[in-house]
Amino acid sequence: MERTPRSSPIRPSTGYDRGESEDFSALRRLLLSPEQIQLNRLRQRMDTLVIGPQEVSRVLPDAIRLRAQQDNRLLASLLPITQEALALSIKQSPQLISDSIAPILGSAIRKAISRAMREMFQSLNQTLEYSMSWQGLQWRWEAWKTGRPFVEVVVLHTLRFRVEQVFLIHKKTGLLLNHVMAEGISSQGEAAISGMLTAIQDFVRDSFQQGQDEGLESLRIGDLTVWIEQGSSAILASVIRGTPPVKLRDFLQSTLESLHVQYSDSLKDFQGDAAVFLETRPHLEDCLQAQFVKKRKGLPVVLWVCSGLLLALLGWWAYQATLSHQQWTELLKRIAAEPGIVVTTIQEEGGRTVFHGLRDPLAVDPEQLLEEVGYPPHAAGFHFEPFIALTPEMVRKRAITVLQPPGSVEVSIEGSRIILTGESSHGWIARVTRSASAIPGVSEISLERLIDTDVKQFEALQVELEGQAIFFFPGQGRMPDRELVKIQQVKFILQELDEKAIQLGRKPSIEVMGYSSPVGTQPINVSLSERRANNVLEMLNEITFQVLKLSAAGKGVDPDVPSGSGGEQGYSASRRVSFKVVESGFPLRREVGARSEP
Amino acid sequence: MIQKKICMLGGFAVGKTSLVKRLISGMFSEKYLTTVGVKIDQKSLSVCGQDLLLVLWDLYGDDDFQKVRASYLQGASGYILVIDGTRKETVEVAGKLHELARKTIGPVPFVLLLNKHDLVNEWVVESPMVSDLSDQACLVSMVSAKTGEGVEAAFSALSEAMLKS
Ligand SMILES: Nc1nc2c(ncn2[C@@H]2O[C@H](COP(=O)(O)OP(=O)(O)O)[C@@H](O)[C@H]2O)c(=O)[nH]1
Ligand SMILES: [Mg+2]
């Protein structure tokens, strides 16, 4: 049949006819004439054929498809026209183009921008958050020391986990299909790393006799973890810093699965040209997840410290305020209660509170009050005019100042009367009586409860003296030697009495009284007693007294000695000399405003 | 950019690692590599106006062909078969490795390198000895990892062959 066209009557004008017999021609005409006619008609139609749009429209879609499958020529011829048309179209109706492109590009751009913004804010936030804190200062130091940017140090420290790199690896060849990195990560030799990851996989698989789809799931290299997801034709290896959550694994796995579905042919036919896998970038970038450590309360430490300080300050201030208020009220109370101080006005003068009024010079120093109350001394001032206060306390105080009583004397005030209680020397009492009238507000001074110690001593000496007795032998007017000791004693008492008398301003007389026993006659007894008295007086007069005046008197028989108390021996007590103090002056204790004791 | 995996194949101490080192400066620490047993480097070059990234797999340590695992050869687009020109026995090893490669990855392009060409005095390997391999190789070359002689050219030749295949 191949030859048929050549010898066919399609070309009747060729030299075939000339070389052949008429019979053959006739035969041919006979046999093939119907087809000949048909062929001629076809030929005519072909020659005049114009392909109408109708016909083209019918075959065009299939024709384009077929041609595109064959080669690139259709594309090549269409390209310039399409480009031109597109350019023209954009020029003529830009709105139309932008309207149709916007929904696609818009969202893509928005996504890209929001991602960039998020990243920027993330790092900005953290930088800000940490730049003020103590931690931040340490990290700043670290950044300075290591020469790394501060943001990077912050990220490293605040990272819970971050997927830093994702490798999409062709399983069979170990060649890298695509690779993405997180911001700030730099990597070299991804292709070699990719191969290495595959080699490690192979190594583990071979070493432990695992199946093709099994293999290493995770590697740790320093503080990096590599998570490896196994697919039938590709591996997804994620380099992660920190501790990733388990759910990240699911995400990575599902990403790898969807990539397998999308690129199953490309993965199967991979010959080293990874261009087709560039489109996997967005999917891989979605795997570049990160999570940062949340700060416990969100407040930087510095803020905590600041607010703490502020609170402390406030507290202190409030404390001080209440304290100073307390002090102030306390001060007012104290000043008001203080005898001898009368506050008339309180004024603020030059930043301090100045008290105006009257103050008895004997009243407490107001500065001392400030100190006692704890009120700041610089915050208060005093401007007091002196005055004499007549309050009992001040009168008493004044009395004490004026009288200067010894410790043994209690001073109390009853109305305008000073009552002195206790003991004091005669001299002081004398002074008191003189100066009492000089105390303002005092009309009377009571010494009733005041014991004059000098008088007391005088009286004691008197009692002692009067208790002395010098005994004589019967009928003797001369003192026996054994009684000399007593004379010494009496001399001593008398000297003391002399002194006390001087102190008290008294001029007492001492009667030296001689006695005799009732034995014998009256006249003899009187003269004997006289002799006895004179004898003692003589001996006593060996001393000179300043004020004491000694006199002797023979008293005869002592009437107090009971008669008949037994012979010579029994009367021994009556043969004696005794002493008696005779007050010549007036009693001192009743000198000024004195009353007898109840 | 097109990537190609290339394996270094050859007997013990023929100079595979040295050849790779000659081409690139390595990035993995040696200690780490002894465990996994493979050292992988990458080298980008331009061949016939096409950017190409070679990912070079080099077995590490005292390797011989028995230690070459299938997974190591898997996915390679070509390989470099290295013979030590000063040691006859390395020819045999190279032959076995070549067979293994054929079996595992099929007829991919490879270059046959007779290394240590700087040691001319000790040279013992003559062309007839390697004729079987030479016939199939896309390039047979005397090279020296030490002087660098023929190294870049060998890698380029393999790259070109891989791109064409
Ligand atoms: N002289 C010379 N020595 C080489 C050359 N290439 C490698 N070597 C040495 O051969 C030894 C083994 O090299 P190496 O690269 O570790 O071989 P590998 O076991 O195949 O990786 C080392 O001591 C290298 O210094 C070369 O071209 N010339
Ligand atoms: Mg080596």
CSV table of C-alpha atoms in Angstrom, one decimal, chain B residues 5-156:
chain,number,residue,atom,x,y,z
B,5,LYS,CA,26.0,12.7,44.3
B,6,ILE,CA,29.5,11.3,43.6
B,7,CYS,CA,31.1,8.4,45.4
B,8,MET,CA,34.8,8.0,45.9
B,9,LEU,CA,35.7,4.4,45.4
B,10,GLY,CA,39.1,2.7,45.7
B,11,GLY,CA,41.2,0.5,47.9
B,12,PHE,CA,42.8,1.4,51.2
B,13,ALA,CA,45.1,4.5,51.1
B,14,VAL,CA,44.9,5.0,47.4
B,15,GLY,CA,44.3,8.7,48.0
B,16,LYS,CA,40.5,9.2,47.8
B,17,THR,CA,40.3,11.5,50.8
B,18,SER,CA,43.4,13.4,49.6
B,19,LEU,CA,41.8,13.9,46.2
B,20,VAL,CA,38.6,15.3,47.8
B,21,LYS,CA,40.7,17.5,50.1
B,22,ARG,CA,42.5,18.7,47.1
B,23,LEU,CA,39.2,19.8,45.6
B,24,ILE,CA,37.6,21.4,48.6
B,25,SER,CA,38.3,22.4,52.1
B,26,GLY,CA,36.5,20.1,54.4
B,27,MET,CA,34.0,21.2,57.0
B,28,PHE,CA,33.4,18.1,59.2
B,29,SER,CA,35.6,17.2,62.1
B,30,GLU,CA,37.5,14.0,61.5
B,31,LYS,CA,36.5,12.6,64.9
B,32,TYR,CA,32.9,12.7,64.1
B,33,LEU,CA,33.3,11.1,60.8
B,34,THR,CA,35.0,7.9,62.1
B,35,THR,CA,31.7,6.9,63.7
B,36,VAL,CA,29.5,7.2,60.7
B,37,GLY,CA,32.3,6.2,58.3
B,38,VAL,CA,31.4,8.5,55.6
B,39,LYS,CA,32.7,12.0,54.9
B,40,ILE,CA,30.6,14.2,52.7
B,41,ASP,CA,31.7,17.4,51.1
B,42,GLN,CA,30.2,19.7,48.6
B,43,LYS,CA,31.8,21.4,45.7
B,44,SER,CA,30.1,23.7,43.3
B,45,LEU,CA,31.4,24.1,39.8
B,46,SER,CA,30.3,25.3,36.5
B,47,VAL,CA,30.4,22.8,33.6
B,48,CYS,CA,29.3,23.8,30.1
B,49,GLY,CA,27.6,26.9,31.4
B,50,GLN,CA,25.6,24.9,33.9
B,51,ASP,CA,26.0,25.4,37.6
B,52,LEU,CA,26.5,22.1,39.4
B,53,LEU,CA,26.8,21.1,43.0
B,54,LEU,CA,28.8,18.0,43.6
B,55,VAL,CA,28.1,16.2,46.8
B,56,LEU,CA,31.1,14.0,47.3
B,57,TRP,CA,30.8,10.9,49.4
B,58,ASP,CA,34.1,9.5,50.7
B,59,LEU,CA,34.4,6.4,52.8
B,60,TYR,CA,36.4,7.2,55.9
B,61,GLY,CA,38.9,5.1,57.6
B,62,ASP,CA,40.6,1.8,56.7
B,63,ASP,CA,38.0,0.9,54.1
B,64,ASP,CA,38.0,-1.8,51.6
B,65,PHE,CA,35.3,-2.8,49.2
B,66,GLN,CA,33.7,-5.1,51.7
B,67,LYS,CA,32.8,-2.2,53.8
B,68,VAL,CA,31.1,-0.3,51.0
B,69,ARG,CA,27.5,-0.4,51.8
B,70,ALA,CA,24.8,-0.3,49.2
B,71,SER,CA,23.3,2.8,50.9
B,72,TYR,CA,26.6,4.5,50.4
B,73,LEU,CA,26.4,4.1,46.6
B,74,GLN,CA,22.6,4.6,46.5
B,75,GLY,CA,21.5,7.6,44.4
B,76,ALA,CA,25.0,8.4,43.1
B,77,SER,CA,25.1,9.9,39.6
B,78,GLY,CA,28.7,9.0,39.1
B,79,TYR,CA,31.8,7.8,40.9
B,80,ILE,CA,35.5,8.2,41.0
B,81,LEU,CA,37.5,5.0,40.9
B,82,VAL,CA,40.9,5.5,42.3
B,83,ILE,CA,43.9,3.3,41.9
B,84,ASP,CA,47.3,3.8,43.6
B,85,GLY,CA,49.7,3.9,40.7
B,86,THR,CA,52.4,2.6,43.0
B,87,ARG,CA,50.5,-0.5,44.2
B,88,LYS,CA,49.4,-3.1,41.8
B,89,GLU,CA,46.9,-4.7,44.2
B,90,THR,CA,44.8,-1.6,44.2
B,91,VAL,CA,43.8,-2.4,40.6
B,92,GLU,CA,42.1,-5.5,41.6
B,93,VAL,CA,40.2,-3.8,44.4
B,94,ALA,CA,39.2,-1.1,42.0
B,95,GLY,CA,37.8,-3.8,39.7
B,96,LYS,CA,35.7,-5.3,42.4
B,97,LEU,CA,34.4,-2.0,43.5
B,98,HIS,CA,33.5,-1.1,40.0
B,99,GLU,CA,31.5,-4.3,39.8
B,100,LEU,CA,29.7,-3.6,43.0
B,101,ALA,CA,28.9,-0.1,41.8
B,102,ARG,CA,27.5,-1.5,38.5
B,103,LYS,CA,25.4,-3.9,40.4
B,104,THR,CA,24.0,-1.3,42.8
B,105,ILE,CA,23.5,1.8,40.8
B,106,GLY,CA,23.8,0.7,37.2
B,107,PRO,CA,26.0,2.1,34.4
B,108,VAL,CA,26.5,5.6,35.7
B,109,PRO,CA,29.5,7.5,34.4
B,110,PHE,CA,32.8,7.2,36.3
B,111,VAL,CA,36.4,8.3,35.9
B,112,LEU,CA,39.4,6.1,36.6
B,113,LEU,CA,42.2,7.9,38.3
B,114,LEU,CA,45.7,6.5,38.7
B,115,ASN,CA,46.8,8.5,41.7
B,116,LYS,CA,50.2,9.4,43.2
B,117,HIS,CA,51.5,10.2,39.8
B,118,ASP,CA,54.1,12.4,41.4
B,119,LEU,CA,55.8,9.2,42.5
B,120,VAL,CA,57.0,8.4,39.0
B,121,ASN,CA,59.9,6.3,40.2
B,122,GLU,CA,57.7,3.9,42.1
B,123,TRP,CA,55.1,3.7,39.4
B,124,VAL,CA,54.1,0.1,38.7
B,125,VAL,CA,50.6,0.2,37.2
B,126,GLU,CA,50.7,0.1,33.4
B,127,SER,CA,47.8,0.9,31.1
B,128,PRO,CA,47.2,-2.7,30.0
B,129,MET,CA,46.5,-3.7,33.6
B,130,VAL,CA,43.6,-1.4,33.7
B,131,SER,CA,42.3,-1.7,30.2
B,132,ASP,CA,39.1,-3.4,31.3
B,133,LEU,CA,38.2,-0.5,33.4
B,134,SER,CA,39.5,2.1,31.0
B,135,ASP,CA,37.2,1.0,28.3
B,136,GLN,CA,34.1,1.8,30.4
B,137,ALA,CA,35.4,5.0,32.1
B,138,CYS,CA,34.6,8.3,30.7
B,139,LEU,CA,38.1,9.4,31.6
B,140,VAL,CA,41.3,7.7,32.6
B,141,SER,CA,43.8,10.0,34.1
B,142,MET,CA,47.0,10.0,35.9
B,143,VAL,CA,46.6,12.4,38.8
B,144,SER,CA,48.3,13.4,42.0
B,145,ALA,CA,46.5,14.5,45.0
B,146,LYS,CA,49.8,15.8,46.2
B,147,THR,CA,50.6,18.2,43.4
B,148,GLY,CA,47.0,18.6,42.2
B,149,GLU,CA,47.8,17.4,38.8
B,150,GLY,CA,44.7,16.4,36.9
B,151,VAL,CA,42.4,16.6,39.9
B,152,GLU,CA,40.1,19.4,38.8
B,153,ALA,CA,40.0,18.2,35.3
B,154,ALA,CA,38.9,14.7,36.5
B,155,PHE,CA,36.0,16.1,38.5
B,156,SER,CA,35.0,18.3,35.6
